[in-house]
């Protein structure tokens, strides 16, 4: 799949933002420190959501995306994000101005944050046409990134270190199983064309000599040869460096260093998540599994 | 509404005969021609006369070489377009309701006025049936020429999809695949028509008819009567004389 920058930025920033907002909802912070931290969470989440609209051909109709929540994970994601940001707003005001409204809105908002990130991940995990994504590891890794990203940004070593460990393990599991998932799904050039009943199928001639939308969007394969290197970068930057920073760097510098590295690692992970995923339509163009 | 209808009254679709298709691309051209001027945004081209031409098409004709275990390879021309699936994943993923399946005839359509161009339906389709128009920013797909098949302004013989109407070899058939007695359903039954990628559970309506079984070369060489040449006369005498050396 084509690793469009808008979608990478969307999933990374909104994931980290909602992870951080969930923590703010649960624990909060008072006064102007609270204001700055709430603004950071809102800023990340909203920046991600805005980035996603750059992916659209007709963004002026984006409000229609709230209508089909019954079947569409993308529509549910829209609702979840707006409802969550709305639920957290009174909590943020209460924290900042000291209204003392308890943590009800915050706790509900934290649940909303988890729901939002889950909906985001299901946009990809629901697609049977992309076998690498159609697996429980997709929501698991998205949620782990949100939790770890939020804790890293908060500079919290006590919960941050275990969260990073879980994230690292889940990333490894995702990559390990990902390679064989296309073949396991059972689609081949033979089933795609139905000609397997006669014999082995290969491309004799392509249907067009130039490129087209399908090839640009879904048959992207430039990045696959660098997969091992990008995995290393993602694992080191998203998990290992933040863990070291949280464990050994004192004071608020830990959070800044850890969050910077984690953000880079998350971007690398998400780039590969798209670049590495193979769509079954590639079979019609002669792209076999593996 | 992106909920799929539990049942459609009819299942309009195409039956494509892979035995008869000669890969002339007339269906591709007819489709592009018709859909440039009727339903929705025209199918645009980018850099059509330049170094890197590209454009939106609703129908593409592939060519495959198929190698059986015990016979020579076969070339199969393979038109690929929307299969108007009963369980269409492109419909349910749509966030705006632009993508829908009609309850009356099963045609999968896009309401372009509601399409935000997110591209998720094209990702959800295993068959590459949907292409985003780069000029209009909306998703384009086969409409089964919904603006022809019910169009009483057209002569009756033209009330079928442009690709079917134009096919010079009669390799494309249009009809109701939900009616077991329709011409297309009988064709599918007789010729053992099949669906594409059934393992993905999309339940396509369109069917493909397999190429007919080829004769084996040793069973039926057209040259057989000519291969056993017995020379007579002068040539026969020369044959015998030269054969001794």
XYZ file of C-alpha atoms in Angstrom:
535
model
C 0.000 0.000 0.000
C 1.114 3.549 -0.721
C 2.533 5.114 2.470
C 0.784 8.473 2.107
C 2.318 11.067 4.493
C -1.139 12.360 5.467
C -2.254 8.960 6.728
C 1.047 8.229 8.493
C 0.943 11.587 10.302
C -2.760 11.048 11.098
C -2.331 7.649 12.735
C 0.895 8.519 14.575
C -0.074 11.940 15.963
C -3.681 11.124 16.803
C -2.608 7.817 18.391
C -0.033 9.551 20.602
C -2.408 12.439 21.312
C -5.311 10.236 22.401
C -2.928 8.106 24.473
C -1.740 11.226 26.287
C -5.290 12.597 26.630
C -6.380 9.330 28.240
C -3.695 9.805 30.915
C -4.713 13.426 31.385
C -8.321 12.329 31.722
C -7.437 9.798 34.408
C -4.865 11.755 36.415
C -5.028 15.389 35.255
C -2.765 18.294 36.168
C -3.725 21.594 37.726
C -3.266 25.254 36.855
C -1.239 26.507 33.934
C 0.847 23.319 33.835
C -2.434 21.509 33.362
C -3.434 23.928 30.619
C -0.153 23.332 28.754
C -0.410 19.554 29.057
C -4.062 19.473 27.991
C -3.167 21.725 25.049
C -0.366 19.344 24.076
C -2.763 16.377 24.039
C -5.470 18.241 22.150
C -2.867 19.660 19.755
C -1.511 16.234 18.822
C -4.935 14.609 18.450
C -6.418 17.451 16.420
C -3.296 17.824 14.240
C -3.581 14.130 13.398
C -7.271 14.411 12.554
C -6.656 17.479 10.390
C -3.809 15.691 8.590
C -6.196 12.875 7.674
C -8.355 15.300 5.681
C -5.419 16.024 3.344
C -5.912 12.460 2.114
C -9.383 13.303 0.779
C -10.310 14.133 -2.797
C -13.238 16.310 -1.668
C -12.591 17.355 1.964
C -15.365 19.978 1.865
C -17.874 17.127 2.274
C -16.050 15.616 5.263
C -19.054 16.124 7.575
C -20.923 13.419 5.634
C -18.415 10.968 7.113
C -20.415 11.065 10.367
C -23.467 9.453 8.792
C -22.529 5.782 8.313
C -21.423 4.692 11.791
C -23.585 1.552 11.526
C -21.204 -0.147 9.092
C -18.124 2.002 8.600
C -15.146 2.009 10.951
C -13.997 5.277 9.399
C -17.312 6.882 10.337
C -17.128 5.386 13.849
C -13.617 6.776 14.176
C -14.943 10.233 13.343
C -17.677 9.987 15.977
C -15.381 8.489 18.619
C -12.795 11.240 18.188
C -15.305 14.103 18.318
C -17.244 12.650 21.271
C -13.991 11.980 23.157
C -12.611 15.462 22.584
C -15.981 16.847 23.728
C -16.099 14.691 26.863
C -12.618 15.728 27.894
C -13.194 19.448 27.430
C -15.011 20.023 30.786
C -12.327 17.963 32.518
C -9.605 20.122 30.988
C -11.421 23.305 32.072
C -11.928 21.924 35.558
C -8.231 20.992 35.861
C -7.019 24.320 34.511
C -9.319 26.626 36.462
C -9.702 24.433 39.533
C -13.480 23.897 39.370
C -13.101 20.596 41.223
C -15.621 18.686 39.127
C -14.096 15.309 39.998
C -12.779 12.951 37.339
C -16.023 11.667 35.767
C -15.577 13.398 32.429
C -11.899 12.424 32.424
C -12.576 8.745 33.009
C -15.299 8.659 30.346
C -12.949 10.504 28.005
C -10.145 8.022 28.676
C -12.470 5.201 27.636
C -13.297 7.280 24.546
C -9.583 7.640 23.760
C -9.160 3.877 23.734
C -12.287 3.497 21.586
C -11.010 6.106 19.128
C -7.632 4.437 18.655
C -9.363 1.064 18.312
C -11.635 2.475 15.580
C -8.611 3.940 13.783
C -6.890 0.562 13.805
C -10.040 -1.228 12.620
C -10.106 0.942 9.476
C -7.085 -1.127 8.454
C -7.687 -4.384 10.301
C -11.136 -4.858 8.712
C -9.699 -5.148 5.180
C -9.597 -8.767 4.041
C -8.051 -7.516 0.815
C -4.866 -6.644 2.743
C -4.094 -9.874 4.626
C -1.146 -8.428 6.560
C -3.488 -5.953 8.271
C -6.450 -8.295 8.704
C -5.296 -9.587 12.085
C -5.650 -8.845 15.811
C -2.074 -7.539 15.944
C -3.148 -4.404 14.051
C -5.442 -3.043 16.813
C -3.079 -4.418 19.465
C -0.072 -2.509 18.094
C -2.074 0.691 17.522
C -3.365 0.584 21.110
C 0.084 -0.244 22.485
C 1.542 2.710 20.597
C -1.112 5.012 22.039
C -0.548 3.833 25.634
C 3.247 3.803 25.383
C 3.295 7.117 23.506
C 1.140 8.786 26.166
C 3.273 7.476 29.036
C 6.527 8.403 27.289
C 5.243 11.908 26.652
C 4.316 12.130 30.332
C 7.873 11.034 31.216
C 6.473 8.292 33.440
C 9.088 5.556 33.902
C 7.072 3.349 36.285
C 4.325 2.574 33.779
C 6.229 3.729 30.688
C 8.889 1.013 30.812
C 6.439 -1.922 30.957
C 4.291 -0.282 28.255
C 7.337 0.042 25.990
C 8.211 -3.625 26.609
C 4.674 -4.683 25.635
C 4.848 -2.472 22.553
C 8.202 -3.976 21.509
C 6.901 -7.519 21.892
C 3.710 -6.754 19.946
C 5.672 -5.080 17.129
C 7.909 -8.148 16.889
C 4.871 -10.452 16.845
C 3.231 -8.299 14.142
C 6.309 -8.420 11.927
C 7.014 -12.079 12.576
C 3.556 -13.245 11.571
C 3.026 -10.597 8.922
C 5.249 -12.146 6.292
C 3.211 -15.315 5.942
C -0.238 -13.789 6.224
C -0.746 -13.129 2.528
C 0.005 -16.723 1.601
C -2.118 -17.981 4.511
C -5.129 -15.996 3.273
C -5.195 -18.369 0.312
C -5.494 -15.901 -2.559
C -3.229 -16.475 -5.525
C -3.095 -15.585 -9.201
C -4.928 -18.857 -9.728
C -7.889 -17.961 -7.473
C -7.861 -14.303 -8.594
C -8.332 -15.311 -12.218
C -10.095 -18.614 -11.590
C -7.716 -20.124 -14.129
C -5.995 -22.374 -11.608
C -8.295 -25.168 -12.810
C -6.267 -25.190 -16.048
C -2.761 -24.664 -14.759
C -0.245 -22.230 -13.376
C -0.995 -18.601 -14.236
C 1.519 -15.911 -15.170
C 1.184 -12.485 -16.758
C 1.513 -12.595 -20.536
C 0.848 -8.930 -21.108
C -0.210 -6.110 -18.766
C -3.560 -4.425 -19.451
C -1.962 -0.999 -19.822
C 1.531 0.283 -20.470
C 1.347 3.318 -18.151
C 0.642 3.414 -14.436
C -2.803 3.787 -12.916
C -4.469 4.568 -9.597
C -4.460 0.918 -8.527
C -0.738 0.514 -9.099
C 0.194 3.797 -7.414
C -2.128 3.274 -4.461
C -2.051 -0.462 -3.789
C 0.882 -2.059 -5.544
C 3.564 0.038 -3.853
C 6.647 -2.068 -3.269
C 9.609 0.315 -3.182
C 10.045 0.042 0.557
C 9.924 -3.709 0.980
C 13.603 -4.254 0.307
C 14.470 -1.882 3.156
C 12.032 -3.578 5.537
C 14.665 -5.091 7.834
C 16.459 -1.766 8.271
C 13.245 0.178 8.899
C 12.177 -2.398 11.491
C 15.470 -1.911 13.285
C 15.024 1.878 13.221
C 11.436 1.566 14.490
C 12.370 -0.802 17.314
C 15.398 1.223 18.448
C 13.741 4.635 18.210
C 10.221 3.773 19.371
C 11.081 1.327 22.162
C 14.734 1.087 23.166
C 15.841 4.752 23.199
C 12.727 5.964 25.062
C 13.175 3.136 27.583
C 16.808 4.128 28.167
C 15.904 7.807 28.427
C 13.110 7.126 30.938
C 15.325 4.816 32.976
C 18.537 6.836 33.138
C 17.943 10.491 32.224
C 16.841 12.549 35.244
C 14.145 15.210 35.303
C 11.822 16.506 32.577
C 14.560 16.079 29.939
C 13.763 12.343 30.024
C 10.234 12.919 28.705
C 11.395 15.250 25.920
C 14.200 12.955 24.747
C 12.069 9.841 25.027
C 9.096 11.407 23.255
C 11.238 12.705 20.381
C 12.787 9.318 19.745
C 9.445 7.555 20.188
C 7.772 9.836 17.654
C 10.469 9.087 15.050
C 10.168 5.378 15.718
C 6.389 5.515 15.432
C 6.674 7.293 12.071
C 9.112 4.614 10.847
C 6.797 1.842 12.070
C 3.767 3.392 10.395
C 5.611 4.005 7.115
C 6.524 0.339 7.009
C 3.003 -0.685 8.090
C 1.743 0.798 4.827
C 4.713 0.203 2.538
C 5.003 -3.455 3.441
C 1.319 -4.369 3.184
C 0.368 -6.182 -0.003
C -3.106 -5.823 -1.497
C -4.558 -8.860 -3.266
C -5.263 -6.747 -6.382
C -1.524 -7.013 -7.048
C -2.202 -10.629 -8.049
C -3.930 -9.429 -11.225
C -0.712 -7.619 -12.095
C 1.466 -10.643 -11.389
C 2.561 -9.825 -7.835
C 2.686 -13.162 -6.095
C 2.817 -13.632 -2.333
C 6.205 -13.167 -0.636
C -26.964 3.929 3.158
C -23.994 1.610 3.448
C -25.900 -1.244 5.052
C -26.162 -3.895 2.367
C -29.700 -4.910 1.355
C -30.431 -8.351 2.878
C -31.675 -9.484 -0.505
C -31.963 -7.877 -3.923
C -34.958 -8.473 -6.206
C -32.657 -9.103 -9.135
C -28.935 -9.682 -9.491
C -27.919 -7.866 -12.616
C -24.412 -8.653 -13.749
C -22.073 -9.736 -16.487
C -20.983 -13.130 -17.711
C -17.637 -12.993 -19.470
C -16.587 -15.789 -21.780
C -12.830 -16.293 -21.481
C -12.967 -18.782 -24.347
C -14.270 -16.215 -26.807
C -12.532 -13.032 -25.658
C -9.802 -12.081 -28.111
C -8.369 -9.259 -26.013
C -9.200 -6.478 -28.475
C -9.943 -3.934 -25.703
C -13.076 -2.736 -27.546
C -15.011 -3.066 -24.264
C -12.431 -0.851 -22.532
C -12.806 1.813 -25.208
C -16.604 1.616 -25.344
C -16.794 1.848 -21.543
C -14.491 4.855 -21.441
C -16.408 6.495 -24.290
C -19.847 6.055 -22.726
C -18.807 6.983 -19.226
C -17.103 10.139 -20.424
C -20.422 11.761 -21.163
C -23.217 10.425 -19.002
C -23.327 9.274 -15.405
C -21.297 11.403 -12.968
C -17.920 12.996 -13.476
C -16.221 12.121 -16.788
C -13.381 9.600 -16.680
C -10.368 11.876 -16.813
C -6.900 11.322 -18.245
C -3.680 12.807 -16.941
C -0.886 13.679 -19.381
C -2.631 11.668 -22.134
C -0.254 12.690 -24.927
C 2.842 13.138 -22.764
C 5.596 10.888 -21.505
C 3.640 9.362 -18.608
C -0.001 8.955 -19.618
C -2.495 7.694 -17.047
C -6.253 7.713 -16.685
C -9.391 6.378 -15.058
C -10.925 3.232 -16.531
C -13.750 1.066 -15.243
C -12.673 -1.989 -17.185
C -9.197 -3.366 -17.885
C -8.244 -6.338 -20.045
C -5.392 -8.472 -18.743
C -3.649 -11.252 -20.657
C -2.406 -14.326 -18.874
C -0.369 -17.330 -19.909
C -1.737 -20.469 -18.274
C 0.540 -23.496 -18.171
C -1.232 -26.849 -17.715
C 0.797 -29.812 -16.441
C 0.357 -31.903 -19.558
C -0.203 -29.545 -22.442
C 1.108 -26.425 -24.131
C 0.562 -23.037 -22.491
C -2.645 -21.127 -23.273
C -3.103 -17.387 -23.588
C -6.255 -16.169 -21.844
C -7.539 -12.617 -22.256
C -9.179 -11.515 -19.058
C -11.426 -8.441 -18.758
C -11.632 -7.192 -15.164
C -14.337 -4.849 -13.843
C -16.757 -4.532 -10.906
C -18.392 -7.850 -10.012
C -21.347 -6.206 -8.190
C -20.749 -8.441 -5.157
C -23.651 -9.483 -2.964
C -21.505 -8.956 0.119
C -19.671 -5.926 -1.212
C -16.958 -4.759 1.224
C -16.605 -1.497 -0.724
C -20.121 -0.505 0.363
C -19.925 -1.155 4.091
C -16.598 0.647 4.602
C -17.874 3.905 3.076
C -18.147 6.570 5.801
C -20.485 8.910 3.910
C -23.084 6.620 2.361
C -21.886 7.523 -1.130
C -21.262 3.857 -1.886
C -24.418 1.762 -2.031
C -25.965 -1.398 -3.444
C -29.402 -1.084 -4.989
C -32.072 -3.323 -3.479
C -34.032 -3.536 -6.744
C -31.315 -4.867 -9.065
C -28.148 -5.316 -7.038
C -26.071 -2.749 -8.912
C -23.285 -1.239 -6.790
C -23.085 2.507 -7.384
C -21.355 5.623 -6.072
C -23.294 8.802 -5.353
C -20.527 11.164 -6.388
C -22.128 14.159 -4.696
C -21.561 12.465 -1.336
C -18.117 10.962 -2.072
C -15.274 12.582 -0.113
C -12.619 10.700 -2.071
C -11.087 8.909 0.920
C -10.288 5.860 -1.197
C -11.182 3.319 1.484
C -13.678 1.514 -0.793
C -10.945 0.984 -3.381
C -8.756 -0.490 -0.646
C -11.575 -2.784 0.461
C -12.220 -4.139 -3.042
C -10.073 -7.220 -3.740
C -10.649 -6.934 -7.484
C -9.318 -3.450 -8.228
C -12.725 -2.492 -9.572
C -12.657 1.061 -8.248
C -10.400 3.851 -9.423
C -10.259 7.347 -7.955
C -10.662 9.966 -10.622
C -7.649 12.227 -10.279
C -9.430 15.268 -11.727
C -12.755 15.034 -9.864
C -11.416 13.497 -6.631
C -14.325 11.033 -6.477
C -14.422 7.270 -6.782
C -15.394 5.817 -10.154
C -16.630 2.325 -10.816
C -18.659 0.262 -13.281
C -22.322 1.339 -13.139
C -23.392 -1.582 -15.312
C -24.370 1.331 -17.585
C -27.374 2.074 -15.392
C -28.016 5.043 -17.689
C -28.350 2.729 -20.718
C -30.083 -0.409 -19.484
C -33.270 1.367 -18.352
C -33.096 4.164 -20.923
C -36.224 4.114 -23.048
C -34.799 6.840 -25.273
C -32.424 4.256 -26.686
C -33.405 1.546 -29.197
C -34.074 -1.708 -27.364
C -30.929 -3.428 -28.609
C -28.831 -0.656 -27.086
C -30.303 -1.090 -23.598
C -27.349 -3.084 -22.329
C -23.955 -2.069 -20.971
C -21.682 -0.397 -23.539
C -19.045 -3.117 -23.150
C -21.571 -5.864 -23.913
C -23.086 -3.979 -26.824
C -19.707 -3.357 -28.431
C -17.995 -6.734 -27.944
C -17.278 -7.967 -31.482
C -16.972 -11.624 -30.472
C -19.997 -11.822 -28.190
C -17.802 -12.665 -25.225
C -19.775 -10.475 -22.833
C -23.310 -11.226 -21.674
C -25.619 -9.142 -19.498
C -28.613 -10.304 -17.514
C -30.206 -11.306 -14.216
C -28.034 -13.871 -12.469
C -30.593 -14.167 -9.690
C -33.090 -15.782 -12.071
C -32.061 -19.402 -12.692
C -33.937 -19.438 -16.012
C -32.309 -16.337 -17.494
C -30.045 -16.740 -20.515
C -26.980 -15.751 -18.489
C -27.787 -18.176 -15.658
C -28.239 -21.028 -18.137
C -24.935 -20.118 -19.777
C -23.205 -20.218 -16.397
C -24.753 -23.601 -15.623
C -23.840 -25.109 -19.008
C -20.299 -23.818 -19.102
C -19.470 -24.129 -15.384
C -19.041 -20.410 -14.856
C -17.039 -19.403 -11.806
C -16.572 -16.476 -9.399
C -13.258 -14.716 -8.710
C -11.495 -15.113 -5.340
C -14.460 -16.836 -3.649
C -12.243 -17.343 -0.576
C -12.671 -13.670 0.351
C -16.408 -14.096 0.928
C -17.531 -11.180 -1.261
C -20.032 -13.326 -3.206
C -19.538 -11.735 -6.636
C -22.541 -11.677 -8.981
C -20.507 -11.616 -12.206
C -19.333 -14.960 -13.538
C -16.518 -15.983 -15.847
C -16.807 -18.859 -18.312
C -13.618 -20.934 -18.478
C -11.763 -21.451 -21.752
C -12.985 -24.660 -23.411
C -10.713 -27.657 -23.093
C -8.030 -27.645 -25.791
C -7.332 -30.662 -27.989
C -4.028 -32.378 -27.442
C -1.530 -31.721 -30.235
C -1.001 -35.426 -31.039
C -4.720 -36.041 -31.206
C -5.509 -33.437 -33.771
C -2.669 -31.896 -35.710
C -4.093 -30.043 -38.684
C -0.951 -30.957 -40.612
C -1.364 -34.732 -40.064
C -2.436 -35.563 -43.672
C 0.505 -33.607 -45.054
C 3.228 -35.025 -42.853
C 3.266 -38.527 -44.390
C 4.563 -37.552 -47.831
C 5.198 -40.297 -50.418
C 6.944 -38.897 -53.452
C 6.052 -40.390 -56.832
C 7.468 -40.114 -60.375
C 10.786 -38.364 -60.839
C 10.788 -37.124 -57.259
C 10.115 -40.670 -56.066
C 13.052 -42.064 -58.121
C 15.317 -39.282 -56.726
C 14.112 -40.046 -53.217
C 14.991 -43.722 -53.600
C 18.380 -43.073 -55.244
C 19.472 -40.405 -52.767
C 18.198 -42.532 -49.878
C 20.886 -45.148 -50.645
C 23.818 -42.842 -49.910
